[in-house]
Short mmCIF file of C-alpha atoms in Angstrom, two decimals:
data_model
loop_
_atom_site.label_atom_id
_atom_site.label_comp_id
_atom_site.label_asym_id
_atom_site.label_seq_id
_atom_site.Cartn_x
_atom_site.Cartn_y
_atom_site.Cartn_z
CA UNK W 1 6.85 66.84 101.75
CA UNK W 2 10.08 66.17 99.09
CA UNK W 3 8.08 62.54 98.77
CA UNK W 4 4.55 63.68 97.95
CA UNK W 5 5.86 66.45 95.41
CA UNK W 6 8.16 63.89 93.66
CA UNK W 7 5.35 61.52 93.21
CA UNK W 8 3.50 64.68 91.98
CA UNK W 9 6.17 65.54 89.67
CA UNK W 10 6.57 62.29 88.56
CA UNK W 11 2.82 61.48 87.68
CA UNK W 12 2.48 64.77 85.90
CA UNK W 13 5.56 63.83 83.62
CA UNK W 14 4.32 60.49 82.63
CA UNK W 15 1.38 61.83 81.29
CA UNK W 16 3.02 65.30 79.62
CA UNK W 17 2.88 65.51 75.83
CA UNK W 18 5.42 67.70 75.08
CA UNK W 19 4.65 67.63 71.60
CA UNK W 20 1.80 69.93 72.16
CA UNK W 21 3.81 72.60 73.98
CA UNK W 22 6.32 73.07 71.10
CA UNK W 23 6.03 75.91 69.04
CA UNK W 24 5.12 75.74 65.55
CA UNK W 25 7.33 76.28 62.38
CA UNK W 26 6.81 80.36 62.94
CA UNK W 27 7.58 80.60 66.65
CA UNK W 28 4.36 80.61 67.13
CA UNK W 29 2.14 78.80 69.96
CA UNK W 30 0.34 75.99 68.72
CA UNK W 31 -3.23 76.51 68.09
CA UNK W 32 -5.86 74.87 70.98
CA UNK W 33 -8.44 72.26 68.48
CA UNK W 34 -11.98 73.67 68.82
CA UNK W 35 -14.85 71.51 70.80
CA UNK W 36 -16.95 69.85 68.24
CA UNK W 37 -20.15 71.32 68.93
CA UNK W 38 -23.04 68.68 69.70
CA UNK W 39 -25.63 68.88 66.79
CA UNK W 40 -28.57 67.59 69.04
CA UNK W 41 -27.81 70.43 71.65
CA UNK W 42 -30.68 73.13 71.92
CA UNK W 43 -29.87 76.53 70.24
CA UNK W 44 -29.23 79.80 72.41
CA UNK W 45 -31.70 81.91 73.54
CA UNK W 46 -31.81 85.25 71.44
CA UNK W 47 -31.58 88.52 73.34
CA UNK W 48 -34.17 91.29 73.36
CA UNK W 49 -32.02 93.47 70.45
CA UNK W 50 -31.73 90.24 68.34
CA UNK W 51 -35.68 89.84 68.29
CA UNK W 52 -35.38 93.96 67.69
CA UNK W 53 -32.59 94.12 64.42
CA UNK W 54 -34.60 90.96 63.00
CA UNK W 55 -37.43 92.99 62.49
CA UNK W 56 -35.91 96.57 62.20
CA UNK W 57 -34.01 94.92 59.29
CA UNK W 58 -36.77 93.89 57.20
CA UNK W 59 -38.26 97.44 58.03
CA UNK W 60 -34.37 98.80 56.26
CA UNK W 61 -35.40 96.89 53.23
CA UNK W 62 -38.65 98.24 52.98
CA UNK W 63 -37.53 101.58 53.15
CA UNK W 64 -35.59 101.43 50.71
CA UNK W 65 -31.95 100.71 51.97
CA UNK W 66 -31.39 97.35 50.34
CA UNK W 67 -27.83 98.35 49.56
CA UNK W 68 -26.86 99.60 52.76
CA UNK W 69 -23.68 97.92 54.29
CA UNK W 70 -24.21 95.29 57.14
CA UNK W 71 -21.99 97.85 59.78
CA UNK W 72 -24.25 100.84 58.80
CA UNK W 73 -27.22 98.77 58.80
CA UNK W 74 -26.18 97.59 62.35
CA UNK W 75 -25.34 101.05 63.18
CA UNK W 76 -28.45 102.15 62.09
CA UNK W 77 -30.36 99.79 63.79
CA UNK W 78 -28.71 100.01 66.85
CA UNK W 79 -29.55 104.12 67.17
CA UNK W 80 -33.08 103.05 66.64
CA UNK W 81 -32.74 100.57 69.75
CA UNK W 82 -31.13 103.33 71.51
CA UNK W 83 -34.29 105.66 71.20
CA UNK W 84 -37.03 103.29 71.19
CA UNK W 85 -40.15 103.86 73.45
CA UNK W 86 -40.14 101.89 76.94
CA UNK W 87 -43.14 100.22 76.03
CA UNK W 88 -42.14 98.89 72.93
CA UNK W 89 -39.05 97.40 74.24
CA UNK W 90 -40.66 96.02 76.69
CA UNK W 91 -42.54 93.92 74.03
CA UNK W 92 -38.76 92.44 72.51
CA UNK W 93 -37.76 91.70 76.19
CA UNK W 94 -41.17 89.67 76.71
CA UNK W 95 -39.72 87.56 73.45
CA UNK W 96 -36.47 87.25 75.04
CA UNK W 97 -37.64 86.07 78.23
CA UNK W 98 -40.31 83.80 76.81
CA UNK W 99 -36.82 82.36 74.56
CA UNK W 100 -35.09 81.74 77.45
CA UNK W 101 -37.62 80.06 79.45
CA UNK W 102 -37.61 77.97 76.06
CA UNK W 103 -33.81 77.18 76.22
CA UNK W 104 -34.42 76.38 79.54
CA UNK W 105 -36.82 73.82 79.16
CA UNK W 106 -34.65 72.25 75.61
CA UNK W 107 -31.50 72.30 77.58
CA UNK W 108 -32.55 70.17 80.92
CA UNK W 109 -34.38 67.85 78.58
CA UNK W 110 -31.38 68.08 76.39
CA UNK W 111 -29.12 67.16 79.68
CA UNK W 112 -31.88 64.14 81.05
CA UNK W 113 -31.64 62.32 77.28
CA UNK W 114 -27.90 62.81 77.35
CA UNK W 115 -27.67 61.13 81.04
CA UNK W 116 -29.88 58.44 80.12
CA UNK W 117 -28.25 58.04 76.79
CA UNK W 118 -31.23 58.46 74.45
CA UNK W 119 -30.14 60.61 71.56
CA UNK W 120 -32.44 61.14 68.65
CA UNK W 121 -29.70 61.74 65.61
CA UNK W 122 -32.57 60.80 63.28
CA UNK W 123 -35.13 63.89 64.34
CA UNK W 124 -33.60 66.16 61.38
CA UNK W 125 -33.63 63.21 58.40
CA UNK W 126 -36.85 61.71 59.15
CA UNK W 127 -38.69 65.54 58.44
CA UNK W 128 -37.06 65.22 54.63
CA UNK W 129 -39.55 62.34 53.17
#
């Protein structure tokens, strides 16, 4: 057992950067580097109350509140979700479900192209011309 964990302990050390455990100038903890996102990967799939503010927000412009603040637009909007007719909702989810089904079918394509290593990086400069 003292073997196995000093071969353990041993392998972990070579490979332990300790320059990425020391705290910064501050005393602070070093900050993780974000994940490059992947350009080519499909976009989310919007929820039902996305599909909902999108349009209740044009309907706020409309009627007038141009100049309302984001957070009481939001809050606005989201009192409106709160109270909305069953049947209307249901319409918003129907989006949303039809969205995810779409993010669905982008992401396994998505995931076959990156296994097979065919990556279009030309799709979004070749609709410029």
């Amino acid at each position: 057992m003292a073997d196995s964990d000093k071969r353990r302990f041993d392998c972990e050390m070579a490979t332990y950067n300790a320059e990425s455990h020391k705290p910064t100038a501050d005393g602070r903890k070093p900050l993780k580097k974000k994940k490059i996102k992947d350009p080519n990967a499909p976009k989310r799939s919007i929820s039902a109350f996305f599909f909902f503010c999108a349009e209740e927000r044009e309907k706020l412009k409309k009627e007038g509140n141009a100049e309302m603040k984001l957070m009481d637009a939001t809050k606005e909007i989201s009192k409106r979700w709160a109270a909305i007719d069953p049947e209307v909702k249901a319409k918003f989810e129907k989006m949303a479900q039809d969205d995810k089904i779409r993010y669905a079918k982008e992401t396994e394509e998505y995931k076959q192209q990156k296994k097979n290593g065919i990556m279009d990086t030309t799709a979004d400069s070749s609709d410029s011309e």
